[in-house]
XYZ file of C-alpha atoms in Angstrom:
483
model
C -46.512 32.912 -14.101
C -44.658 33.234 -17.212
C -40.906 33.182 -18.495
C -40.011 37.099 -17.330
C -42.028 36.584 -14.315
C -39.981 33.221 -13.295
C -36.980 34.736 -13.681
C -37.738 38.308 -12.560
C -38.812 36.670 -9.235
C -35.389 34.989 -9.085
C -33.748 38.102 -9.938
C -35.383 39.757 -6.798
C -33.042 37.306 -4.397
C -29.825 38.848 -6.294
C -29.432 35.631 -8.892
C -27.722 36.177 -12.022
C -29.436 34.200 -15.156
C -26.784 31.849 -14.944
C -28.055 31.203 -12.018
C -31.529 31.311 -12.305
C -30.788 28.732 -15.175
C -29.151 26.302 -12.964
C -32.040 26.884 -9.753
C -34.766 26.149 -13.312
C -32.692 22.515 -13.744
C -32.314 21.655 -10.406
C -36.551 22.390 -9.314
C -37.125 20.332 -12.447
C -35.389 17.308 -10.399
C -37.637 17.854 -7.283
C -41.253 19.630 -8.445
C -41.650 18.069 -12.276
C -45.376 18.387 -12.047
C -45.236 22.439 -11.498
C -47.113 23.986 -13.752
C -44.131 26.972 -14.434
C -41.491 23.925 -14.967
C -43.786 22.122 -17.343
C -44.485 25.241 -19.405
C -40.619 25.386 -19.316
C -40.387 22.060 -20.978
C -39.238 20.296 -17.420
C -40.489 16.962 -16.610
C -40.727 14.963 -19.331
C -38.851 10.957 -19.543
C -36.119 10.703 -20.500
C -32.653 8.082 -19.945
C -32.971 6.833 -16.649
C -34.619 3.361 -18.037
C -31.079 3.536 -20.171
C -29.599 0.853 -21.761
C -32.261 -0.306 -23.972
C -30.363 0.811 -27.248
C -27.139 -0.390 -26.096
C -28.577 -3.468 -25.495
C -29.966 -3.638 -29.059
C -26.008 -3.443 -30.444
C -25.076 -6.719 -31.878
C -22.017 -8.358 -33.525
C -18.457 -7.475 -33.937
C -17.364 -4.046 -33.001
C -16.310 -1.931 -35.915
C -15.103 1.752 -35.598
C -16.550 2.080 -39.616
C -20.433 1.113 -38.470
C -21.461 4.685 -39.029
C -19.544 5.515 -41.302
C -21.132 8.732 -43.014
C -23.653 10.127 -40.015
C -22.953 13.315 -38.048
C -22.468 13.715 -34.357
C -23.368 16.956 -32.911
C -21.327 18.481 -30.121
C -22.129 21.402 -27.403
C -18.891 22.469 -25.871
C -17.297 24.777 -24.189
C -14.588 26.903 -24.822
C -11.979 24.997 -22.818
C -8.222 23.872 -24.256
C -9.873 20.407 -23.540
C -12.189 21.678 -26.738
C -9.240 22.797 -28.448
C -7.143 19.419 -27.709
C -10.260 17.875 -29.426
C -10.374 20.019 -32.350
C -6.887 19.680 -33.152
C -7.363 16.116 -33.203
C -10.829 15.586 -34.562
C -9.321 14.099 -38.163
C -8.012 11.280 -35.956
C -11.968 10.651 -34.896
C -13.135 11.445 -38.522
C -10.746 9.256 -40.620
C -10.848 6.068 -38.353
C -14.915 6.024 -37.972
C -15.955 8.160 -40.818
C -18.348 10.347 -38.269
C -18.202 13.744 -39.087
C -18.207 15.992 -35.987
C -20.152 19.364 -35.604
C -18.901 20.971 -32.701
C -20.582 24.160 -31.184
C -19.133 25.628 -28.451
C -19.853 28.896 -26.399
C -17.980 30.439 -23.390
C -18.303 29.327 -19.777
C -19.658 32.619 -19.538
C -23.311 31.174 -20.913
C -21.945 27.550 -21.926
C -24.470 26.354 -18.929
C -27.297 28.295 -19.907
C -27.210 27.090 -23.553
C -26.765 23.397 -22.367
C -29.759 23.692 -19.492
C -32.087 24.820 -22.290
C -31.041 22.741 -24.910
C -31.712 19.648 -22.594
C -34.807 20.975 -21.129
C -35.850 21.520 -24.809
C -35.630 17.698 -25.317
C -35.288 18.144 -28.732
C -31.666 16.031 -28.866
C -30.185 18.905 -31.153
C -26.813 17.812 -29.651
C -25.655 14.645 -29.304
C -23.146 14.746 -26.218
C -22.205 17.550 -24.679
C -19.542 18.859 -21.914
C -20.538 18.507 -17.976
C -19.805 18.319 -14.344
C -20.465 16.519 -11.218
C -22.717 18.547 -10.144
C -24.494 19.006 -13.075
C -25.184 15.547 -12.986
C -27.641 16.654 -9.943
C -29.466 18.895 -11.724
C -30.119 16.934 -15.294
C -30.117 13.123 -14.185
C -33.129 13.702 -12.371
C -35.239 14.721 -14.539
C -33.787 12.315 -17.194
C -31.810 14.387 -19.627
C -29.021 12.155 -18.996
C -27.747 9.073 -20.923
C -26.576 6.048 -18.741
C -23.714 5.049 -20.267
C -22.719 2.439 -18.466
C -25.129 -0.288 -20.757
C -23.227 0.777 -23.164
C -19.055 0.602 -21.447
C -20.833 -3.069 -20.845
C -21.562 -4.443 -24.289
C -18.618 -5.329 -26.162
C -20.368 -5.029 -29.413
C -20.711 -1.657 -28.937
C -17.217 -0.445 -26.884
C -13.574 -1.597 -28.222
C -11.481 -3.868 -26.499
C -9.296 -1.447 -25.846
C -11.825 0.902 -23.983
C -9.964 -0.260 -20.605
C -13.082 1.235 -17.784
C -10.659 0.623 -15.055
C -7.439 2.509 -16.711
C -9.731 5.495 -15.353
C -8.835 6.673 -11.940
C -11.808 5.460 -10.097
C -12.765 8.205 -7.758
C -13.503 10.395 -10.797
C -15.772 7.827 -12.421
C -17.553 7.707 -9.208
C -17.759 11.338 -9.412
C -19.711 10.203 -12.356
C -22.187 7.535 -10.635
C -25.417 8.510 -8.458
C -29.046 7.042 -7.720
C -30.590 10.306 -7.309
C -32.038 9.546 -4.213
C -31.759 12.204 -1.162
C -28.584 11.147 1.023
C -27.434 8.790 -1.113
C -23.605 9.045 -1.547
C -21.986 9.315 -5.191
C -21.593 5.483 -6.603
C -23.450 2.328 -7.950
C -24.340 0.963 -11.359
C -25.210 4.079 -13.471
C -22.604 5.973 -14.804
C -24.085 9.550 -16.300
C -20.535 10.788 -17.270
C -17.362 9.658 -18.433
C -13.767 11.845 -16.817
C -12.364 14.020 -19.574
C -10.177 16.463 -17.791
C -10.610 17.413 -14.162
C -8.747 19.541 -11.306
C -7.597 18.816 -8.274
C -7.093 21.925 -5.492
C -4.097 22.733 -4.117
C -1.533 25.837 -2.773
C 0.803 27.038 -5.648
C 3.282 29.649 -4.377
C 6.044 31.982 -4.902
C 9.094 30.333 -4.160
C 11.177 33.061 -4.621
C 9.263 35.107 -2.102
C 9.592 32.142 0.021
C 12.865 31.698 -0.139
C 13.888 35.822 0.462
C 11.512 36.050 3.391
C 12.371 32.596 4.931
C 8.971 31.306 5.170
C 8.191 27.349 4.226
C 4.931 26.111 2.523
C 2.032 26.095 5.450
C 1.285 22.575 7.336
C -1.552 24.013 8.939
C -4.515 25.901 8.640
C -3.607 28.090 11.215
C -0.020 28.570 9.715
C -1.611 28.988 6.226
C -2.833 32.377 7.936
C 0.283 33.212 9.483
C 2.380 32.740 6.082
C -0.433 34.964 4.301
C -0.015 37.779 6.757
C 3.647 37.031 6.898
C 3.834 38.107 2.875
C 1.107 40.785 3.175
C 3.508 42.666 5.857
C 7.085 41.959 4.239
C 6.667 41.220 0.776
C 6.223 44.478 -0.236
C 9.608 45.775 1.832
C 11.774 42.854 0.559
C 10.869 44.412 -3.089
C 8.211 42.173 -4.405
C 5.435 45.342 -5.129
C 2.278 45.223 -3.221
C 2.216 42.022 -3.013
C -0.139 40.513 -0.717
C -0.393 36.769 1.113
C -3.126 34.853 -0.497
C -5.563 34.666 -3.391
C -8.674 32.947 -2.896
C -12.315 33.023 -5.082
C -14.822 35.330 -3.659
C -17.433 36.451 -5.911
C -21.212 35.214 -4.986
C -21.451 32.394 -6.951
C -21.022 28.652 -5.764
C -17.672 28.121 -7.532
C -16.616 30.536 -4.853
C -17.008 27.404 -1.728
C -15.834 24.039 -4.199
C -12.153 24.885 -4.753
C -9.771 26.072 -1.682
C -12.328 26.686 0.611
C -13.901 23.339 0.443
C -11.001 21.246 0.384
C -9.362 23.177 4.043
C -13.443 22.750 4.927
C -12.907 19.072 4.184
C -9.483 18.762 5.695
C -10.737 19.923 8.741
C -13.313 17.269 9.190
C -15.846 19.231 8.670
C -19.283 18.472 6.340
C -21.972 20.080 4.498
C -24.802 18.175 5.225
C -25.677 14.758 7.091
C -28.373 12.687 6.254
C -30.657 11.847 9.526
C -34.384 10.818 9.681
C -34.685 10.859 5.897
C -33.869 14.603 5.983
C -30.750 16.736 5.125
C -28.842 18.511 8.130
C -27.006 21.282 7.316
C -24.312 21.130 8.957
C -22.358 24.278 7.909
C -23.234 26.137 11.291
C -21.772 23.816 13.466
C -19.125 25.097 16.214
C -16.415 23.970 14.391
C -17.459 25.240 10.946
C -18.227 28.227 12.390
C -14.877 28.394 13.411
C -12.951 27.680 10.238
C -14.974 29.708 8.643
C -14.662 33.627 10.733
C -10.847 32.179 10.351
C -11.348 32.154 6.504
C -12.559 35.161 6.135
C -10.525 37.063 8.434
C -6.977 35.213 6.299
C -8.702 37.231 3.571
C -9.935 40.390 5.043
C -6.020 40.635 6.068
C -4.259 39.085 3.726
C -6.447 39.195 0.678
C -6.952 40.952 -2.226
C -8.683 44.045 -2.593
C -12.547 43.842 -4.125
C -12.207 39.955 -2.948
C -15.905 40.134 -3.519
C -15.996 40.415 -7.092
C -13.299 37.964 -7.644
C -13.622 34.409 -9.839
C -10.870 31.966 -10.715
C -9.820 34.019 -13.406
C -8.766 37.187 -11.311
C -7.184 34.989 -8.192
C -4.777 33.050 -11.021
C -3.990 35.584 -12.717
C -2.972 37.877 -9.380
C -0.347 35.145 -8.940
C 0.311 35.023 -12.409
C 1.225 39.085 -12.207
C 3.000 39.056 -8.801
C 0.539 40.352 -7.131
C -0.380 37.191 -4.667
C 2.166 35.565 -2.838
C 0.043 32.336 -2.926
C -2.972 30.774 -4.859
C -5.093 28.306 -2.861
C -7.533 26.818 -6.116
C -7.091 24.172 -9.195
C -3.815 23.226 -9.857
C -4.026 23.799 -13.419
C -5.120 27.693 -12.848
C -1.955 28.131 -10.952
C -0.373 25.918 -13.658
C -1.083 28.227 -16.667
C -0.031 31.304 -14.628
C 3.976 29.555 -14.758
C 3.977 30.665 -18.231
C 4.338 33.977 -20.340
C 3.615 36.152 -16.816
C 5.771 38.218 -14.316
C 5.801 35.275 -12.341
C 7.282 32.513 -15.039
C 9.705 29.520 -13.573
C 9.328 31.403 -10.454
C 5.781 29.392 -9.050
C 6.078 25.738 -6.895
C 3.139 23.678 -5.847
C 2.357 21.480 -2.787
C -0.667 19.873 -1.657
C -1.612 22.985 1.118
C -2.040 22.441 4.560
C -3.078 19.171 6.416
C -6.394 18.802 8.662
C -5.824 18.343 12.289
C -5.797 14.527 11.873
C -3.385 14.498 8.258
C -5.875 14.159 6.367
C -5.734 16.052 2.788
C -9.227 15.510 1.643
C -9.661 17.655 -1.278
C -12.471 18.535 -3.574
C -12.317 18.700 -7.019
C -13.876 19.943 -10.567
C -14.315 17.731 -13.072
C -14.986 18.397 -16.345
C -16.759 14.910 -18.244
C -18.501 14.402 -21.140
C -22.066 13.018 -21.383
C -24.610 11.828 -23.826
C -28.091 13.598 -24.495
C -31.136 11.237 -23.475
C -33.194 13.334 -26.058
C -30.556 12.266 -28.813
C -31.870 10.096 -32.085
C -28.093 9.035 -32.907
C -26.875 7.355 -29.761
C -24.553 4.950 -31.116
C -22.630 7.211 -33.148
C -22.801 9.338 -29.977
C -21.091 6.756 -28.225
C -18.916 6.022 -30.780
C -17.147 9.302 -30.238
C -17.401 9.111 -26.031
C -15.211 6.504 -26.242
C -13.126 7.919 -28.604
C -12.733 10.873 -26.518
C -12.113 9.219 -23.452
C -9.650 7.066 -25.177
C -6.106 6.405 -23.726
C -4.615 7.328 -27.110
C -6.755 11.116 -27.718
C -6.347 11.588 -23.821
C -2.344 11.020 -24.057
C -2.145 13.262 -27.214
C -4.146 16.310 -25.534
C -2.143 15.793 -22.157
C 1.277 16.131 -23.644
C 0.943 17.557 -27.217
C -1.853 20.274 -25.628
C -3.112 21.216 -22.309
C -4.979 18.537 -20.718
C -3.347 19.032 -17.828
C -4.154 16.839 -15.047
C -4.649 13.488 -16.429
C -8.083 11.100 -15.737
C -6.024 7.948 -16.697
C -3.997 5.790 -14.703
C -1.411 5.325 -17.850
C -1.095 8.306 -18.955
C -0.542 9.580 -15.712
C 2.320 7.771 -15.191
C 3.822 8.209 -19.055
C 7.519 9.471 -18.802
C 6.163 11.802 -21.887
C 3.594 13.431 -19.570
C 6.022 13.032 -16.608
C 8.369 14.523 -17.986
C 6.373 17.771 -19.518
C 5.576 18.864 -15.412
C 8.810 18.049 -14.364
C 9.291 21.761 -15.333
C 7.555 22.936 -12.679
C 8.446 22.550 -9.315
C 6.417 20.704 -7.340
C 3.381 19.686 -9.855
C 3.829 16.174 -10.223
C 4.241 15.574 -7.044
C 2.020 17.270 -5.487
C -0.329 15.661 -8.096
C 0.453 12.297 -7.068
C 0.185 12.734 -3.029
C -3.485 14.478 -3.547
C -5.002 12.216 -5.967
C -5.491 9.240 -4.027
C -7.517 11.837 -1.531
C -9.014 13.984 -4.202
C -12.752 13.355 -4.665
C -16.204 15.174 -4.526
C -16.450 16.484 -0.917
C -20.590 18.153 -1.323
C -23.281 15.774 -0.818
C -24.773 15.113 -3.601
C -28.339 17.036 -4.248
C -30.490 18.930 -6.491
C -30.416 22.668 -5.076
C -26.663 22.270 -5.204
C -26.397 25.557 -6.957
C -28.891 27.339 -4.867
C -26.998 26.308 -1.804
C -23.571 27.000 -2.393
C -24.295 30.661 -4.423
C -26.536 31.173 -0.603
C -23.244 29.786 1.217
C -20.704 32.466 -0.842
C -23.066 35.120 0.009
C -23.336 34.114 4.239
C -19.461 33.888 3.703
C -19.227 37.325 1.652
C -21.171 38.853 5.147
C -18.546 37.216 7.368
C -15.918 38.660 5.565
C -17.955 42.504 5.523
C -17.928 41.972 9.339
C -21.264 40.517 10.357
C -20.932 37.424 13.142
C -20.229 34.428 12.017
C -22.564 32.271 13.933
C -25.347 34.085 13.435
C -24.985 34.332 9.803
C -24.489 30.320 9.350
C -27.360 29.843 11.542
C -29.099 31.725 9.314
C -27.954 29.982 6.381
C -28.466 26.491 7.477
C -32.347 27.331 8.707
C -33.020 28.399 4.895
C -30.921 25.281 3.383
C -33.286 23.460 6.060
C -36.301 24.236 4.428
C -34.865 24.535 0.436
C -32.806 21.534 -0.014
C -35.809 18.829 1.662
C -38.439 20.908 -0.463
C-alpha cells in the first residue's frame, strides 16, 4: 500500500488529513515494524536512551557557549509565538544564538510537525507541542528527554528554578509510555509554555436582567442555558441563546467543557484491568451525563453545533450571541475585548460534581526538543530561555500569555493586576488550578478515540440512543486502543 492508498483508506472512515496525520504518529507508537509505517519513515531510534549529550556538558555554565550557531524553530501561529518574537533580541543578544523561527497555522501546524519528526531529519531544533502529542511522538522516539539536561548544572542556569513551575503541568509533561501507566516519573518530554484551564465565562449583564446566578450544578447548568435560550431574547439581548459548547468531529470537541463536567462527575475514560484498557465511556452513569449533554445543546445550543470549533463558540459569546461559554478561559478571555460583548463577560469555575469536586482538564501548549536534532545544546539553550521566569513574565503582562505556568509570575501584582479587569478571571484561575490537570488516560490512539467519541456524541445529539451508541463506541475503542 502506498502514500494515497494509506490515506485514501483513512479517508473512507470520514478522517480529515489532519487527522489521518495524527492516527500515522500514533500507529507508529504501537506497530513500528509495519511495512506502510516504515515506508513512511516510522520506527526508527530515536531519544528515549536521552541524556547521553547532556551528560557530556561540562564546566561552568555560560549563556555565550554558542555564541554564533543557529537554532531552528517550528511554531505555530499562537500570541505565545508572537510574545517570543517580540522578544527574541533578548535571547539573541545575551547568548549570541540566532533564532530561525517557522511557523504555520494550527490549521496544518500538526501535520508539518508529524512529518518533519517522522522525517528524522532534525531540520528543526525544538518545536511547539501538547500533552497528548507527547503520546503519539515519545513512542516512537522523536522526543528529547529533557530532564538530563534540567539536571546538569553545567548545562541549565542557576536560575532555571524546575519547581517555580506549577507541578501538575510538568507532569502533564512526564510519561513511561507503557499502557495504563498514569502521567509522571523521571522523563520529562516537554517543558509548560502557556496552557488553559476550562471554565464557564458568562454574561453578567444577562445575568443580572434575568435574575439568574452562575450554575452549581450540572443539572442547573441546563436549567440556566434554557433559562437564557427562552428569555434572553424578550429581555432585549437578540437571539441570544444559553450555552456555547465545541461540536465539530474532531477530538478537541470532548477535552475542553465536556471533559472537565465528564470529570467532575466522577466519571472516566478508560480503566486499566488485566493488562487491558476498559472503556469506560458507556457506563450507566456516562451514559447519563452524556444524553444530558447533548440534549443542554440540542435546546439551548447553537445552531449548526456540528460544525462548530473553539473559534466559532468564543466568538458567539464574543458577539452576543451565547449567553455562556463553557471552554478555555483564555478563549472567553480574548472575547472581553474589541466585541459587542466588551467589560460586559465574568468568569467562574462552572459547576461542581456531585461530590465538590472541580476536576478539570486542560490544554497545554509546551515546547519540546527534536531527538533527530544535531544542535541539542544550543537547543536547550533556548528551552530554558523560553521557559524562563523573566521571558514568561514579559509575554504574560507585556503580551498575551495569558494563564501563567509559573508559580511567581502567577502571583506578580503586575500580572495580578492586568486580570483584575475582568471580573472573575483571577479568581476563578486560582480556585481551578490546584484541580486542573490532564483528565484522558494517557495512550497512543488518543486522537483516533476522541475524533470516534465526538462523532458517537454528534449521533446523540441528531437523536440516536445514547446507550446504544456508547456501547458501540466502547466495543470499537475495545479492540483499537489494545491493538
Amino acid at each position: 500500500m502506498d502514500h494515497n492508498q494509506f490515506f485514501d483508506s483513512l479517508a473512507s472512515r470520514g478522517i480529515s488529513r489532519r487527522g489521518m496525520l495524527r492516527i500515522a504518529g500514533t500507529a507508529a507508537a504501537v506497530a513500528a515494524g509495519s511495512p506502510i509505517l516504515q515506508a513512511c519513515g516510522f520506527g526508527g531510534a530515536g531519544g528515549q536512551s536521552g541524556g547521553s549529550e547532556a551528560d557530556a556538558v561540562t564546566g561552568s555554565f555560560d549563556w555565550r557557549k554558542h555564541e554564533g550557531t543557529t537554532v531552528r524553530l517550528l511554531m505555530n501561529k499562537h500570541p505565545y509565538t508572537d510574545a517570543l518574537k517580540a522578544n527574541r533580541k533578548e535571547f539573541e543578544e545575551r547568548t549570541g544564538i540566532n533564532l530561525e523561527v517557522d511557523e504555520f497555522p494550527e490549521a496544518n501546524y500538526f501535520d508539518k510537525l508529524t512529518l518533519e519528526l517522522q522525517s528524522q531529519q532534525g531540520n528543526y531544533d525544538a518545536f511547539m507541542l501538547g500533552s497528548y502529542m507527547v503520546w503519539q511522538y515519545g513512542p516512537p522516539g522523536y522526543l528529547e528527554d529533557l530532564n538530563p539536561w534540567i539536571q546538569n548544572s553545567s548545562a541549565t542556569h542557576a536560575e532555571f528554578d524546575p519547581d517555580d513551575f506549577f507541578p501538575n503541568l510538568l507532569t502533564a509533561g512526564q510519561w513511561n509510555f507503557e499502557k495504563g501507566a498514569p502521567l509522571g516519573g523521571e522523563q520529562q518530554w516537554m517543558l509548560p509554555w502557556g496552557f488553559e484551564t476550562n471554565t464557564v465565562a458568562y454574561r453578567k449583564d444577562v445575568f443580572d436582567k434575568l435574575g439568574l446566578r452562575p450554575a452549581e450544578t450540572f443539572d442547573e447548568l441546563i436549567e440556566v442555558a434554557a433559562a437564557i435560550t427562552e428569555k434572553a431574547p424578550a429581555a432585549g439581548f437578540g437571539d441570544m441563546y444559553g450555552i456555547a459548547v465545541r461540536g465539530s468531529k474532531e477530538w478537541a470537541t470532548i477535552h475542553p467543557g465536556f471533559m472537565t463536567m465528564y470529570s467532575r462527575m466522577g466519571l472516566t475514560d478508560f480503566d486499566f484491568s488485566g493488562g487491558e484498557l476498559v472503556p469506560k465511556m458507556n457506563s450507566p452513569e456516562a451514559v447519563e451525563f452524556t444524553d444530558k449533554w447533548a440534549r443542554m445543546v440540542r435546546d439551548s445550543g447553537p445552531s449548526g453545533w456540528t460544525s462548530y470549533t473553539w473559534y466559532q463558540a468564543s466568538s458567539d459569546l464574543g458577539a452576543g450571541k451565547a449567553g455562556m461559554l463553557f471552554d478555555a478561559d483564555i478563549a472567553s478571555y480574548f472575547q472581553n475585548t474589541d466585541t459587542a460583548a466588551e467589560g460586559k463577560i465574568a468568569w467562574y469555575p462552572g459547576p461542581k460534581g456531585p461530590d465538590g469536586s472541580l476536576d478539570t482538564n486542560m490544554w497545554i501548549w509546551s515546547l519540546g526538543m527534536n531527538a533527530a536534532s544535531e544542535n541539542k545544546e544550543a537547543a536547550w539553550w533556548f528551552l530554558q530561555w523560553a521557559t524562563s521566569k523573566e521571558h514568561l513574565q514579559f509575554a504574560a503582562t507585556e503580551k498575551q500569555h495569558i494563564d501563567a505556568v509559573r508559580r511567581s509570575i502567577a502571583d506578580s501584582s503586575e500580572y495580578k493586576d492586568m486580570l483584575s479587569k475582568h471580573t472573575g478571571f483571577i479568581e476563578t484561575f486560582e480556585e481551578v488550578m490546584p484541580h486542573t490537570e490532564i483528565q484522558f488516560t494517557p495512550q497512543t490512539s488518543f486522537f483516533d478515540a476522541t475524533t470516534s467519541w465526538a462523532a458517537a456524541l454528534q449521533q446523540i445529539y441528531g437523536g440516536d440512543d445514547a446507550a446504544s451508541t456508547l456501547d458501540r463506541l466502547a466495543s470499537d475503542l475495545d479492540r483499537t486502543v489494545n491493538q
